Tab-separated table of C-alpha atoms in Angstrom:
chain	number	residue	atom	x	y	z
A	1	ASN	CA	19.472	-15.369	21.681
A	2	GLU	CA	19.802	-12.024	23.088
A	3	PRO	CA	22.595	-9.203	22.759
A	4	GLY	CA	25.469	-10.166	24.674
A	5	SER	CA	24.839	-14.548	24.000
A	6	HIS	CA	28.373	-15.860	24.362
A	7	VAL	CA	29.345	-18.322	21.449
A	8	ASN	CA	29.360	-21.372	23.775
A	9	SER	CA	26.314	-20.542	25.471
A	10	GLY	CA	23.794	-23.260	26.119
A	11	THR	CA	19.685	-23.625	26.814
A	12	ARG	CA	18.920	-21.225	29.584
A	13	ILE	CA	16.567	-18.709	30.963
A	14	ILE	CA	17.233	-15.212	29.744
A	15	THR	CA	16.112	-11.353	30.416
A	16	LEU	CA	14.426	-10.263	26.650
A	17	ASP	CA	16.281	-7.500	25.359
A	18	HIS	CA	13.861	-4.008	25.225
A	19	ILE	CA	14.083	-4.159	21.167
A	20	THR	CA	12.850	-8.041	21.411
A	21	ARG	CA	10.173	-7.136	23.669
A	22	VAL	CA	9.136	-3.768	21.754
A	23	ASP	CA	9.267	-6.260	18.559
A	24	ALA	CA	6.754	-8.641	20.124
A	25	SER	CA	4.499	-6.143	21.712
A	26	SER	CA	1.793	-5.952	18.774
A	27	ASP	CA	1.274	-10.009	19.475
A	28	PHE	CA	0.698	-9.214	23.594
A	29	ASN	CA	-1.539	-6.111	23.279
A	30	GLY	CA	0.957	-3.863	24.208
A	31	ILE	CA	4.312	-4.000	25.389
A	32	ASP	CA	3.521	-3.826	29.544
A	33	ASN	CA	2.131	-7.120	28.634
A	34	VAL	CA	5.007	-8.935	26.770
A	35	PRO	CA	7.011	-11.429	29.732
A	36	LYS	CA	10.359	-9.847	30.576
A	37	ARG	CA	12.341	-13.615	30.814
A	38	ALA	CA	12.033	-16.484	28.273
A	39	ILE	CA	14.069	-19.684	27.799
A	40	THR	CA	16.301	-19.502	24.698
A	41	MET	CA	18.162	-22.312	23.159
A	42	GLY	CA	22.040	-21.516	23.715
A	43	VAL	CA	24.185	-20.688	20.569
A	44	SER	CA	26.547	-23.674	20.899
A	45	THR	CA	23.418	-25.843	20.814
A	46	ILE	CA	22.335	-24.014	17.489
A	47	MET	CA	26.004	-24.267	15.973
A	48	ARG	CA	25.876	-27.955	16.092
A	49	SER	CA	22.620	-28.092	14.083
A	50	LYS	CA	23.771	-29.877	10.417
A	51	ARG	CA	21.695	-26.897	8.738
A	52	ILE	CA	20.240	-24.245	9.436
A	53	VAL	CA	17.933	-21.626	7.947
A	54	LEU	CA	16.830	-18.136	9.242
A	55	MET	CA	14.299	-16.622	7.576
A	56	ALA	CA	13.200	-12.578	7.742
A	57	TRP	CA	10.660	-10.340	6.213
A	58	GLY	CA	9.785	-6.923	6.201
A	59	GLN	CA	11.493	-3.474	6.287
A	60	ASN	CA	12.011	-3.526	10.181
A	61	LYS	CA	14.496	-6.305	9.586
A	62	ALA	CA	16.465	-5.141	7.221
A	63	ASP	CA	19.210	-3.237	9.222
A	64	ILE	CA	19.586	-6.165	11.591
A	65	ILE	CA	20.235	-8.593	8.388
A	66	LYS	CA	22.869	-6.318	6.929
A	67	ARG	CA	24.423	-6.472	10.598
A	68	THR	CA	24.302	-10.106	10.479
A	69	ILE	CA	25.452	-11.387	7.024
A	70	GLN	CA	28.042	-8.020	6.553
A	71	GLY	CA	28.848	-7.078	10.144
A	72	ASP	CA	31.667	-8.418	12.437
A	73	ILE	CA	31.316	-11.378	14.545
A	74	SER	CA	29.916	-10.413	17.637
A	75	SER	CA	28.135	-11.258	20.855
A	76	GLU	CA	26.286	-8.187	20.541
A	77	VAL	CA	24.442	-9.479	17.488
A	78	PRO	CA	24.373	-13.611	18.275
A	79	ALA	CA	23.231	-14.422	14.496
A	80	THR	CA	26.412	-13.310	13.211
A	81	PHE	CA	27.781	-16.292	14.667
A	82	LEU	CA	26.028	-17.709	11.726
A	83	GLN	CA	28.829	-16.835	9.196
A	84	ASN	CA	30.764	-19.456	10.631
A	85	HIS	CA	28.498	-21.912	10.209
A	86	PRO	CA	29.090	-24.704	7.025
A	87	ASN	CA	25.248	-24.692	6.108
A	88	ALA	CA	23.380	-22.026	6.897
A	89	THR	CA	20.580	-20.528	4.411
A	90	PHE	CA	19.208	-17.084	4.750
A	91	VAL	CA	15.788	-16.911	2.965
A	92	LEU	CA	14.442	-13.132	2.902
A	93	ASP	CA	11.777	-11.059	1.179
A	94	GLN	CA	12.691	-8.113	-0.859
A	95	SER	CA	12.547	-5.572	2.013
A	96	ALA	CA	14.536	-7.368	4.753
A	97	ALA	CA	17.355	-7.476	2.246
A	98	SER	CA	17.164	-3.769	0.661
A	99	GLU	CA	19.986	-2.868	3.212
A	100	LEU	CA	22.245	-5.281	1.855
A	101	THR	CA	24.818	-3.805	-0.158
A	102	ARG	CA	24.110	-6.477	-3.050
A	103	PHE	CA	20.763	-4.847	-3.093
A	104	LYS	CA	21.090	-1.342	-2.294
A	105	THR	CA	24.169	-0.414	-3.939
A	106	PRO	CA	25.227	-3.009	-6.441
A	107	TRP	CA	27.224	-0.849	-8.263
A	108	LEU	CA	29.720	-1.335	-5.827
A	109	VAL	CA	30.168	-5.281	-5.899
A	110	GLY	CA	30.138	-5.823	-9.567
A	111	GLU	CA	28.937	-4.890	-13.021
A	112	CYS	CA	24.974	-3.679	-13.497
A	113	ILE	CA	22.235	-3.590	-16.008
A	114	TRP	CA	21.347	0.082	-16.016
A	115	ASN	CA	17.845	0.566	-16.282
A	116	GLN	CA	16.017	3.779	-15.207
A	117	GLU	CA	15.211	2.842	-11.573
A	118	LEU	CA	18.545	1.138	-11.039
A	119	LYS	CA	20.078	5.080	-12.386
A	120	SER	CA	17.790	7.044	-10.329
A	121	LYS	CA	18.837	5.424	-6.854
A	122	ALA	CA	22.652	5.528	-7.954
A	123	ILE	CA	22.082	9.095	-8.888
A	124	VAL	CA	20.263	9.868	-5.676
A	125	TRP	CA	22.929	7.794	-3.607
A	126	LEU	CA	25.825	9.606	-5.067
A	127	CYS	CA	24.192	12.894	-4.119
A	128	GLN	CA	23.876	11.991	-0.925
A	129	LYS	CA	27.524	10.307	-0.374
A	130	THR	CA	29.180	13.503	-2.139
A	131	LYS	CA	26.947	16.072	-0.473
A	132	GLN	CA	26.410	17.382	-3.800
A	133	SER	CA	23.252	18.524	-5.702
A	134	ILE	CA	22.648	16.455	-8.809
A	135	LEU	CA	23.677	18.883	-11.495
A	136	LYS	CA	27.185	19.773	-9.581
A	137	LEU	CA	28.214	15.562	-9.740
A	138	THR	CA	30.958	15.183	-12.438
A	139	ASP	CA	32.702	12.525	-14.160
A	140	ARG	CA	35.284	12.030	-11.324
A	141	ASP	CA	32.528	11.794	-8.842
A	142	TYR	CA	30.985	8.821	-11.055
A	143	ASN	CA	34.288	7.247	-11.762
A	144	ASN	CA	35.543	7.294	-7.733
A	145	ASN	CA	32.172	5.608	-6.324
A	146	GLY	CA	31.981	2.165	-8.939
A	147	MET	CA	29.557	3.979	-11.416
A	148	SER	CA	32.259	3.972	-14.079
A	149	ASP	CA	30.196	1.628	-16.646
A	150	LEU	CA	27.156	3.870	-16.353
A	151	LEU	CA	28.907	6.754	-17.269
A	152	ALA	CA	30.690	4.801	-20.495
A	153	GLN	CA	27.139	4.117	-21.160
A	154	GLU	CA	25.368	7.541	-21.170
A	155	GLY	CA	28.283	9.442	-22.201
A	156	SER	CA	28.985	12.010	-20.158
A	157	ALA	CA	28.097	13.533	-16.309
A	158	TYR	CA	26.466	16.236	-17.670
A	159	ASP	CA	24.037	14.116	-20.030
A	160	LEU	CA	23.113	12.041	-16.860
A	161	ASN	CA	22.958	14.731	-14.202
A	162	ILE	CA	20.148	17.022	-16.499
A	163	ASN	CA	18.228	13.638	-17.382
A	164	MET	CA	18.019	12.631	-13.771
A	165	PHE	CA	17.097	16.369	-13.091
A	166	ASN	CA	14.445	16.231	-15.220
A	167	VAL	CA	12.959	12.838	-13.999
A	168	LEU	CA	13.164	14.055	-10.235
A	169	GLN	CA	11.481	17.901	-11.443
A	170	HIS	CA	8.647	16.132	-13.251
A	171	THR	CA	7.753	14.141	-10.415
A	172	ILE	CA	6.703	17.179	-7.971
A	173	THR	CA	3.088	18.457	-8.558
A	174	GLY	CA	0.557	20.689	-6.544
A	175	TRP	CA	-1.884	19.173	-8.306
A	176	PRO	CA	-2.246	15.082	-7.426
A	177	GLY	CA	-5.630	14.914	-9.498
A	178	GLY	CA	-3.795	16.214	-12.550
A	179	LYS	CA	-3.846	19.766	-13.551
A	180	PRO	CA	-6.419	20.777	-16.011
A	181	ASN	CA	-6.220	22.405	-19.328
A	182	THR	CA	-2.493	22.185	-19.543
A	183	ASP	CA	0.249	19.745	-21.276
A	184	ASP	CA	0.374	16.562	-19.252
A	185	SER	CA	3.085	14.636	-20.718
A	186	HIS	CA	5.782	15.594	-17.830
A	187	ARG	CA	3.202	15.153	-14.958
A	188	PRO	CA	2.197	12.626	-12.617
A	189	GLU	CA	-1.492	12.176	-12.963
A	190	ARG	CA	-3.316	12.916	-16.365
A	191	ALA	CA	-5.128	16.349	-16.827
A	192	ASN	CA	-8.423	14.888	-18.148
A	193	PRO	CA	-10.918	14.188	-16.765
A	194	ALA	CA	-10.397	17.431	-15.112
A	195	LYS	CA	-12.782	16.303	-12.505
A	196	LYS	CA	-12.366	12.756	-11.087
A	197	ARG	CA	-13.767	10.427	-9.293
A	198	VAL	CA	-11.065	9.540	-6.631
A	199	ILE	CA	-10.964	6.583	-3.805
A	200	LEU	CA	-8.769	6.848	-0.834
A	201	PHE	CA	-8.360	3.289	0.451
A	202	SER	CA	-7.503	3.879	4.403
A	203	PRO	CA	-6.786	0.013	6.255
A	204	HIS	CA	-7.126	2.143	9.557
A	205	PRO	CA	-9.393	4.690	10.317
A	206	ASP	CA	-6.360	7.443	10.374
A	207	ASP	CA	-3.948	6.219	7.902
A	208	ASP	CA	-5.740	8.497	5.260
A	209	VAL	CA	-4.674	11.479	7.092
A	210	ILE	CA	-1.261	10.698	8.494
A	211	SER	CA	0.035	9.537	5.081
A	212	MET	CA	-1.531	11.577	2.665
A	213	GLY	CA	-3.541	14.213	4.343
A	214	GLY	CA	-2.168	17.293	2.682
A	215	THR	CA	-2.943	15.394	-0.520
A	216	PHE	CA	-6.249	14.363	0.497
A	217	SER	CA	-6.945	18.253	1.598
A	218	LYS	CA	-5.602	19.374	-2.029
A	219	LEU	CA	-7.767	16.886	-3.920
A	220	ILE	CA	-10.842	17.861	-2.457
A	221	LYS	CA	-10.284	21.523	-2.728
A	222	GLN	CA	-9.120	21.448	-6.111
A	223	GLY	CA	-12.573	20.057	-6.915
A	224	HIS	CA	-12.612	16.294	-7.659
A	225	ASP	CA	-15.385	13.573	-6.469
A	226	VAL	CA	-13.293	11.922	-3.371
A	227	HIS	CA	-14.446	9.326	-1.295
A	228	VAL	CA	-12.319	7.964	1.804
A	229	VAL	CA	-13.074	4.349	2.327
A	230	TYR	CA	-12.109	2.882	5.523
A	231	GLN	CA	-11.292	-0.712	5.196
A	232	THR	CA	-10.973	-2.271	9.077
A	233	SER	CA	-12.952	-0.853	12.168
A	234	GLY	CA	-9.527	-0.309	13.881
A	235	ASN	CA	-11.456	-1.292	17.358
A	236	ILE	CA	-8.562	-3.053	18.525
A	237	ALA	CA	-6.148	-0.221	18.869
A	238	VAL	CA	-8.717	1.704	21.426
A	239	THR	CA	-7.283	1.120	25.308
A	240	ASP	CA	-9.524	-0.473	27.418
A	241	ASP	CA	-9.474	2.907	29.610
A	242	GLU	CA	-10.388	5.067	26.470
A	243	ALA	CA	-13.639	2.967	25.547
A	244	LEU	CA	-14.385	2.821	29.529
A	245	LYS	CA	-14.528	6.671	29.762
A	246	PHE	CA	-17.255	6.716	26.594
A	247	ALA	CA	-18.981	3.852	28.257
A	248	GLU	CA	-19.038	6.142	31.309
A	249	VAL	CA	-20.058	9.117	29.664
A	250	ALA	CA	-22.673	7.681	27.574
A	251	LYS	CA	-24.365	6.076	30.356
A	252	ASP	CA	-24.488	9.093	32.234
A	253	PHE	CA	-26.021	11.321	29.625
A	254	ILE	CA	-28.464	8.890	28.463
A	255	GLY	CA	-29.265	5.996	30.550
A	256	GLU	CA	-29.454	2.665	30.207
A	257	ALA	CA	-32.334	2.714	27.519
A	258	GLY	CA	-31.914	3.677	23.597
A	259	SER	CA	-28.869	3.536	22.702
A	260	GLY	CA	-28.322	-0.122	20.945
A	261	ILE	CA	-25.344	-0.747	23.591
A	262	ASN	CA	-25.527	-1.871	27.253
A	263	PHE	CA	-23.365	0.569	28.676
A	264	LYS	CA	-23.657	-0.982	32.575
A	265	SER	CA	-22.580	-4.509	30.855
A	266	VAL	CA	-19.746	-2.884	29.146
A	267	ILE	CA	-18.696	-0.992	32.484
A	268	GLU	CA	-18.831	-3.972	34.110
A	269	PHE	CA	-16.973	-6.224	31.517
A	270	LEU	CA	-13.911	-3.644	31.305
A	271	SER	CA	-13.524	-3.045	35.125
A	272	SER	CA	-13.287	-6.888	35.303
A	273	LYS	CA	-11.452	-7.667	32.283
A	274	SER	CA	-8.291	-10.184	32.407
A	275	GLU	CA	-5.497	-9.990	30.834
A	276	ASN	CA	-5.449	-10.773	27.158
A	277	GLN	CA	-9.254	-11.171	27.482
A	278	ILE	CA	-10.815	-11.072	24.284
A	279	ASP	CA	-13.122	-7.865	24.219
A	280	SER	CA	-17.322	-8.599	24.273
A	281	LEU	CA	-18.883	-7.893	21.005
A	282	GLU	CA	-20.256	-4.848	22.471
A	283	VAL	CA	-17.194	-3.394	23.821
A	284	ARG	CA	-15.767	-3.987	19.796
A	285	LYS	CA	-18.895	-2.262	18.757
A	286	LEU	CA	-18.258	0.826	21.097
A	287	LYS	CA	-14.481	0.691	20.320
A	288	GLY	CA	-14.970	1.149	16.735
A	289	LEU	CA	-17.837	3.638	17.025
A	290	ILE	CA	-15.014	5.973	18.802
A	291	ARG	CA	-12.500	5.392	15.689
A	292	ARG	CA	-15.718	5.799	13.391
A	293	ARG	CA	-16.590	9.132	15.372
A	294	GLU	CA	-13.016	10.479	15.160
A	295	SER	CA	-12.428	10.004	11.211
A	296	TYR	CA	-15.885	11.983	10.434
A	297	ALA	CA	-14.374	14.652	12.849
A	298	ALA	CA	-10.933	14.721	10.893
A	299	THR	CA	-12.739	14.294	7.355
A	300	ARG	CA	-15.183	17.233	7.943
A	301	TYR	CA	-12.409	19.290	9.277
A	302	ILE	CA	-10.493	18.520	5.674
A	303	GLY	CA	-13.927	19.463	3.911
A	304	LEU	CA	-15.292	15.985	3.214
A	305	LYS	CA	-19.192	15.382	2.918
A	306	ASP	CA	-20.271	12.749	5.535
A	307	ALA	CA	-21.559	11.220	2.205
A	308	ASN	CA	-18.470	10.372	1.001
A	309	THR	CA	-17.061	8.627	3.785
A	310	HIS	CA	-17.283	4.957	3.934
A	311	PHE	CA	-17.034	2.049	6.548
A	312	LEU	CA	-16.024	-1.174	5.286
A	313	ASP	CA	-15.639	-2.898	8.531
A	314	LEU	CA	-13.839	-5.780	6.633
A	315	PRO	CA	-14.340	-9.176	8.231
A	316	PHE	CA	-10.903	-10.747	8.622
A	317	TYR	CA	-10.359	-7.871	11.249
A	318	GLU	CA	-13.186	-8.692	13.491
A	319	THR	CA	-11.751	-11.493	15.720
A	320	GLY	CA	-11.320	-9.235	18.870
A	321	GLN	CA	-7.492	-10.620	18.836
A	322	VAL	CA	-4.286	-9.001	17.346
A	323	LYS	CA	-4.002	-12.052	15.438
A	324	LYS	CA	-6.525	-11.784	12.573
A	325	ASN	CA	-7.709	-13.837	9.846
A	326	PRO	CA	-6.707	-14.813	6.385
A	327	LEU	CA	-8.243	-12.286	3.481
A	328	GLY	CA	-11.543	-13.840	2.613
A	329	VAL	CA	-13.726	-14.034	-0.322
A	330	GLU	CA	-16.187	-11.922	1.672
A	331	ASP	CA	-13.596	-9.339	1.750
A	332	ILE	CA	-12.648	-9.012	-1.404
A	333	ALA	CA	-16.553	-9.007	-2.337
A	334	ILE	CA	-17.250	-5.957	-0.332
A	335	VAL	CA	-13.982	-3.918	-1.665
A	336	LYS	CA	-15.194	-5.033	-5.193
A	337	ASP	CA	-18.762	-3.738	-4.151
A	338	ILE	CA	-17.292	0.080	-3.090
A	339	ILE	CA	-15.129	0.457	-6.150
A	340	ALA	CA	-17.913	-0.620	-8.985
A	341	LYS	CA	-20.193	2.000	-7.138
A	342	ILE	CA	-18.088	4.351	-7.403
A	343	LYS	CA	-16.187	3.715	-10.544
A	344	PRO	CA	-13.264	5.740	-9.746
A	345	HIS	CA	-10.384	7.404	-12.012
A	346	GLN	CA	-7.870	7.587	-9.240
A	347	VAL	CA	-7.279	4.653	-6.365
A	348	PHE	CA	-5.072	5.879	-3.288
A	349	ALA	CA	-4.218	2.913	-1.210
A	350	ALA	CA	-1.613	2.235	1.512
A	351	GLY	CA	1.608	0.622	0.271
A	352	ASP	CA	3.320	0.987	3.567
A	353	LEU	CA	3.556	-2.584	4.700
A	354	ALA	CA	5.754	-2.197	7.861
A	355	ASP	CA	3.186	-2.099	10.464
A	356	PRO	CA	3.274	-4.298	13.093
A	357	HIS	CA	0.869	-6.708	12.436
A	358	GLY	CA	-0.104	-6.952	8.740
A	359	THR	CA	-3.517	-5.216	8.298
A	360	HIS	CA	-1.911	-2.843	6.004
A	361	GLU	CA	-0.841	-6.145	3.595
A	362	VAL	CA	-3.959	-7.811	3.990
A	363	CYS	CA	-5.862	-4.423	2.848
A	364	LEU	CA	-3.841	-3.849	0.124
A	365	ASN	CA	-4.046	-7.343	-1.374
A	366	ALA	CA	-7.624	-7.149	-0.965
A	367	ILE	CA	-7.547	-4.147	-3.200
A	368	PHE	CA	-5.256	-5.991	-5.426
A	369	ALA	CA	-7.563	-8.953	-5.631
A	370	ALA	CA	-10.919	-6.860	-6.323
A	371	MET	CA	-9.017	-4.361	-9.228
A	372	LYS	CA	-8.064	-7.737	-10.837
A	373	GLU	CA	-11.541	-9.153	-11.124
A	374	LEU	CA	-13.002	-5.762	-12.335
A	375	LYS	CA	-10.378	-5.431	-14.771
A	376	PRO	CA	-13.061	-6.298	-17.750
A	377	GLU	CA	-15.374	-3.340	-16.824
A	378	LYS	CA	-14.577	-0.466	-19.041
A	379	TYR	CA	-14.672	2.156	-16.404
A	380	MET	CA	-11.354	0.383	-15.100
A	381	ASP	CA	-9.238	1.184	-18.845
A	382	ASP	CA	-9.002	4.677	-16.983
A	383	CYS	CA	-8.544	3.943	-13.747
A	384	TRP	CA	-4.802	4.554	-12.172
A	385	LEU	CA	-3.863	3.218	-8.405
A	386	TRP	CA	-1.278	4.924	-6.436
A	387	LEU	CA	0.570	3.706	-3.382
A	388	TYR	CA	1.223	6.359	-0.313
A	389	ARG	CA	3.186	5.682	2.649
A	390	GLY	CA	3.944	7.359	5.887
A	391	ALA	CA	2.760	5.975	8.825
A	392	TRP	CA	5.642	3.388	9.367
A	393	HIS	CA	8.259	4.450	6.784
A	394	GLU	CA	8.220	6.816	3.603
A	395	TRP	CA	9.299	6.190	-0.293
A	396	ASP	CA	12.841	6.703	-1.098
A	397	ILE	CA	13.504	9.491	-3.743
A	398	HIS	CA	14.278	7.078	-6.550
A	399	GLU	CA	11.019	5.317	-5.922
A	400	ILE	CA	8.524	8.560	-5.961
A	401	ASP	CA	6.481	8.947	-8.688
A	402	MET	CA	4.434	11.784	-7.264
A	403	ALA	CA	5.630	14.373	-5.005
A	404	VAL	CA	3.046	16.712	-3.469
A	405	PRO	CA	4.154	19.989	-2.120
A	406	LEU	CA	2.746	21.023	1.382
A	407	SER	CA	2.944	24.850	2.811
A	408	PRO	CA	3.357	25.449	6.579
A	409	SER	CA	-0.261	26.142	6.864
A	410	GLU	CA	-1.124	22.793	5.260
A	411	VAL	CA	1.290	20.988	7.561
A	412	LEU	CA	-0.593	22.462	9.926
A	413	MET	CA	-3.784	21.508	8.911
A	414	LYS	CA	-2.359	17.694	8.340
A	415	ARG	CA	-1.396	17.683	12.154
A	416	HIS	CA	-4.585	18.833	13.616
A	417	ALA	CA	-6.609	16.472	11.356
A	418	ILE	CA	-4.466	13.745	12.630
A	419	LEU	CA	-5.011	15.051	16.180
A	420	TYR	CA	-8.749	14.392	15.748
A	421	HIS	CA	-7.978	10.790	16.173
A	422	GLN	CA	-7.734	11.594	19.948
A	423	SER	CA	-7.595	7.456	20.879
A	424	GLN	CA	-4.613	7.061	19.182
A	425	LYS	CA	-2.460	9.823	20.456
A	426	ASP	CA	-0.214	9.883	23.970
A	427	ARG	CA	-0.989	6.000	24.160
A	428	VAL	CA	-0.252	4.298	20.930
A	429	MET	CA	-1.206	0.564	21.149
A	430	PHE	CA	0.726	-0.689	18.325
A	431	GLN	CA	3.370	1.885	17.596
A	432	GLY	CA	6.310	-0.424	16.770
A	433	ASN	CA	9.470	0.323	17.406
A	434	ASP	CA	9.147	3.818	16.600
A	435	SER	CA	8.044	5.853	19.999
A	436	ARG	CA	6.993	9.198	18.603
A	437	GLU	CA	3.511	9.879	18.085
A	438	PHE	CA	1.451	9.368	14.299
A	439	TRP	CA	1.567	13.208	13.776
A	440	VAL	CA	5.022	13.728	15.228
A	441	ARG	CA	6.220	11.085	12.947
A	442	ALA	CA	4.094	12.045	9.490
A	443	GLU	CA	5.253	15.616	9.850
A	444	ASP	CA	9.449	14.540	10.299
A	445	ARG	CA	9.145	12.224	7.077
A	446	ASN	CA	7.658	14.754	5.149
A	447	LYS	CA	10.097	17.645	5.879
A	448	ASN	CA	12.704	15.385	5.653
A	449	THR	CA	11.864	14.353	2.056
A	450	ALA	CA	11.313	18.024	1.392
A	451	ILE	CA	14.696	18.209	2.749
A	452	LEU	CA	16.037	15.857	0.253
A	453	TYR	CA	14.520	17.215	-2.982
A	454	ASP	CA	16.094	20.722	-1.568
A	455	ASP	CA	19.982	18.799	-1.161
A	456	LEU	CA	19.388	17.022	-4.310
A	457	GLY	CA	19.257	20.767	-6.139
A	458	LEU	CA	15.446	21.082	-6.657
A	459	ALA	CA	12.851	23.509	-5.136
A	460	GLU	CA	12.555	24.161	-1.526
A	461	TYR	CA	9.597	23.285	0.319
A	462	GLU	CA	8.388	23.260	3.834
A	463	ALA	CA	6.929	19.351	3.306
A	464	ILE	CA	6.535	17.260	0.801
A	465	GLU	CA	3.894	13.584	0.593
A	466	ALA	CA	5.274	10.783	-2.021
């Protein structure tokens, strides 16, 4: 039920709220194709049910779940009416539950078992609430904010503050592949081997530069053997208009022969394509090639050799539709083969699971499955897996193990690398509920992370990738 639905409302035709249409846009190939009206079962009908189960997955549901469970009962959030139902069960994953008080700030609702992760989370929260840096927190700050048991356990605010300051300080490094010939006991990465073989997995052909373009560049400049591996073709995210433009240019330039693609048939198909019609194989091939060439342009700009750029085109993605196939044995085998070929010391993978239609999660599961099968191999003893975010949301400060500072010139370099993905600029097909372009999102998030580190009393940087 949409905002404004009354507790006595019955089953009826309604006009869909903009947020609902944005949420559904990835299932309809863009918001323009989402219907404006729908039939909904009324609140009164729902409330007459003997039992209600509400299910919610993912980070983008966290805020509304908090309002539903902890907010005032209101027709603005019709799900809050479930607070008065005698038998309603909410089934959530960790991400959807992350904003609930019992998960986000459990020290405010009862005693806690204080492990290092929870201590980090609580102290960062306390700094943000009191608007103080870590080393300025006092015993009173801890006692007044539900953390007296932590203070009793650790002894004093001074000891707590110093320990937490050191934990955060040790996450910051300008050497994401490890700094050679130095003591690495307090560094995120190992000093040895000094030159590492690195795989940067990118679910789509732009996640690499959007999420860790600065880190990517540093790894190359510091002499590591870096390989970027694009897991899917990303063809479905290219608009028909963009594909038509390329097809017409190619047809004008080379005529009909010698390209492997019949551009005349591509142009005819795109010009007469009906709403929600699945692209032909030739159109999908063209859209995939557009994204592939954009990727080469971006990686060349960063300084990577073409030979170190790999395209897997995993089969699960190649449905021609927003809905993808489940992860298959063939997908895992392809990922396994590239890892076995490169034998990496470092693997970077997208841990950003809030993309609108789940491709990131499938790609990450493929990596997990492949690495599990490869575990017995000797070279895997020296392989570390790092998870990056950035395209859809960022790691919280207490979750960060490696913070890579970027200079103003590196921020600009990253922006230019993202802009090489021209088909994803201006009219982003699957941008979720964030209307900003990807380069703006990435820059804002990186700069905000740097501000948070600065506010906590650490060094001030232009931007930080996490």
